CSV table of C-alpha atoms in Angstrom, one decimal:
chain,number,residue,atom,x,y,z
A,11,ARG,CA,-5.7,17.5,-9.6
A,12,LEU,CA,-7.6,15.3,-7.1
A,13,GLY,CA,-8.2,11.6,-7.5
A,14,ARG,CA,-11.3,9.8,-6.2
A,15,ARG,CA,-10.0,9.5,-2.6
A,16,GLY,CA,-9.1,13.2,-2.4
A,17,LEU,CA,-5.4,12.6,-3.1
A,18,ALA,CA,-3.6,14.6,-5.7
A,19,THR,CA,-2.8,12.6,-8.8
A,20,ARG,CA,-0.1,14.7,-10.6
A,21,SER,CA,2.8,12.5,-11.6
A,22,ASN,CA,5.8,14.8,-10.6
A,23,PHE,CA,5.6,14.6,-6.8
A,24,THR,CA,8.7,14.1,-4.7
A,25,ALA,CA,8.7,11.1,-2.3
A,26,GLU,CA,8.4,13.5,0.7
A,27,GLU,CA,5.4,15.2,-0.9
A,28,ILE,CA,3.7,11.8,-1.4
A,29,LEU,CA,4.4,10.7,2.2
A,30,GLN,CA,3.2,14.1,3.6
A,31,GLN,CA,0.0,13.8,1.6
A,32,GLN,CA,-0.5,10.3,3.0
A,33,ARG,CA,-0.1,11.6,6.6
A,34,VAL,CA,-2.6,14.4,5.9
A,35,HIS,CA,-5.1,12.0,4.3
A,36,ARG,CA,-4.8,9.6,7.2
A,37,GLY,CA,-5.6,12.4,9.6
A,38,ARG,CA,-8.8,13.1,7.8
A,39,GLU,CA,-9.7,9.4,7.8
A,40,MET,CA,-9.0,9.2,11.5
A,41,ALA,CA,-11.4,12.1,12.2
A,42,GLN,CA,-14.3,9.9,10.8
A,43,PRO,CA,-13.6,6.3,11.9
A,44,PRO,CA,-15.8,3.5,10.7
A,45,PRO,CA,-18.5,2.3,13.1
A,46,PRO,CA,-17.2,0.1,16.0
A,47,ASP,CA,-19.1,-2.9,14.6
A,48,ALA,CA,-17.3,-2.7,11.2
A,49,GLU,CA,-15.7,-6.2,10.7
A,50,ASP,CA,-12.2,-5.2,9.7
A,51,TYR,CA,-11.9,-2.0,11.7
A,52,THR,CA,-8.7,-1.5,13.7
A,53,GLU,CA,-7.2,1.6,15.2
A,54,SER,CA,-3.7,0.3,14.7
A,55,ASP,CA,-1.4,1.9,12.2
A,56,ASP,CA,0.7,-1.3,12.3
A,57,GLU,CA,-0.2,-4.8,11.2
A,58,GLY,CA,2.0,-6.3,13.9
A,59,ALA,CA,5.3,-8.2,13.6
A,60,ASP,CA,3.6,-11.6,14.2
A,61,ALA,CA,1.7,-11.3,10.9
A,62,TYR,CA,5.1,-11.5,9.0
A,63,ARG,CA,5.3,-15.3,8.8
A,64,LYS,CA,4.7,-18.1,6.3
A,65,GLY,CA,1.2,-17.6,4.9
A,66,GLY,CA,1.2,-14.0,6.1
A,67,TYR,CA,2.8,-10.7,5.0
A,68,HIS,CA,6.1,-10.7,3.1
A,69,PRO,CA,8.8,-8.6,4.9
A,70,VAL,CA,9.7,-5.6,2.7
A,71,ILE,CA,12.5,-3.3,3.6
A,72,ALA,CA,13.1,0.3,2.4
A,73,GLY,CA,16.0,0.3,-0.1
A,74,GLU,CA,15.3,-3.2,-1.5
A,75,VAL,CA,14.9,-3.5,-5.3
A,76,TYR,CA,12.2,-5.8,-6.8
A,77,ASN,CA,12.3,-7.1,-10.3
A,78,GLY,CA,15.6,-5.2,-10.9
A,79,ARG,CA,13.5,-2.0,-11.2
A,80,TYR,CA,11.4,-1.0,-8.3
A,81,GLN,CA,13.2,0.5,-5.3
A,82,VAL,CA,11.2,0.5,-2.1
A,83,ILE,CA,11.0,3.9,-0.4
A,84,ALA,CA,8.3,3.5,2.4
A,85,LYS,CA,5.2,1.7,3.4
A,86,LEU,CA,2.0,3.4,2.4
A,87,GLY,CA,-0.4,1.2,4.2
A,88,TRP,CA,-1.7,-2.3,4.8
A,89,GLY,CA,-4.9,-4.3,4.8
A,90,HIS,CA,-6.2,-7.7,5.5
A,91,PHE,CA,-4.8,-9.2,2.3
A,92,SER,CA,-1.6,-7.1,1.6
A,93,THR,CA,0.8,-4.3,2.3
A,94,VAL,CA,1.3,-1.4,-0.1
A,95,TRP,CA,4.7,0.3,-0.7
A,96,LEU,CA,5.9,3.5,-2.3
A,97,CYS,CA,8.6,2.6,-4.8
A,98,GLN,CA,10.8,4.4,-7.3
A,99,ASP,CA,10.5,2.9,-10.8
A,100,THR,CA,14.2,3.2,-11.8
A,101,THR,CA,13.5,2.4,-15.5
A,102,TYR,CA,11.1,5.3,-16.0
A,103,ASN,CA,12.1,7.5,-13.1
A,104,ARG,CA,8.7,7.8,-11.5
A,105,PHE,CA,6.9,6.8,-8.3
A,106,VAL,CA,4.7,3.8,-8.2
A,107,ALA,CA,2.8,1.8,-5.6
A,108,MET,CA,3.7,-1.8,-5.2
A,109,LYS,CA,1.1,-4.1,-3.5
A,110,VAL,CA,2.5,-7.2,-1.9
A,111,GLN,CA,-0.2,-9.9,-1.3
A,112,LYS,CA,-0.1,-12.3,1.7
A,113,SER,CA,1.3,-15.7,0.7
A,114,ALA,CA,-1.3,-18.1,2.0
A,115,PRO,CA,-2.9,-20.0,-0.9
A,116,HIS,CA,-6.5,-18.8,-0.1
A,117,TYR,CA,-5.4,-15.2,-0.8
A,118,THR,CA,-4.3,-16.1,-4.3
A,119,GLU,CA,-7.8,-16.1,-5.8
A,120,ALA,CA,-8.5,-12.6,-4.3
A,121,ALA,CA,-5.2,-11.4,-5.9
A,122,TYR,CA,-6.1,-12.7,-9.3
A,123,ASP,CA,-9.6,-11.2,-9.0
A,124,GLU,CA,-8.0,-7.8,-8.2
A,125,ILE,CA,-5.6,-8.1,-11.1
A,126,GLU,CA,-8.5,-8.9,-13.5
A,127,LEU,CA,-10.5,-5.9,-12.1
A,128,LEU,CA,-7.6,-3.5,-12.6
A,129,ALA,CA,-6.6,-4.8,-16.1
């Protein structure tokens, strides 16, 4: 079954299948890049080490466990406000995505808006 971005949405993928699907999906996106004048467009697949600082991205490491439950497997992507990580929910034995918001105070309102939208 395909979700709205063309990614399969079945719940019994292996971690390797999820990461492979992400690589294929990224390849399709790269074939049709946004126009050069797009404000947030970048050709980089990496947000840069200098962005991991106070007020910036939180360093997340594969293998770490958050909230005593979510074990980090790999980074799925990043954007202007956050990074997104593939995690194993050890309580329900399923894969989940964990979004880690930048820590600067002015990003907090955007995070609350997104939580409200998704609730």
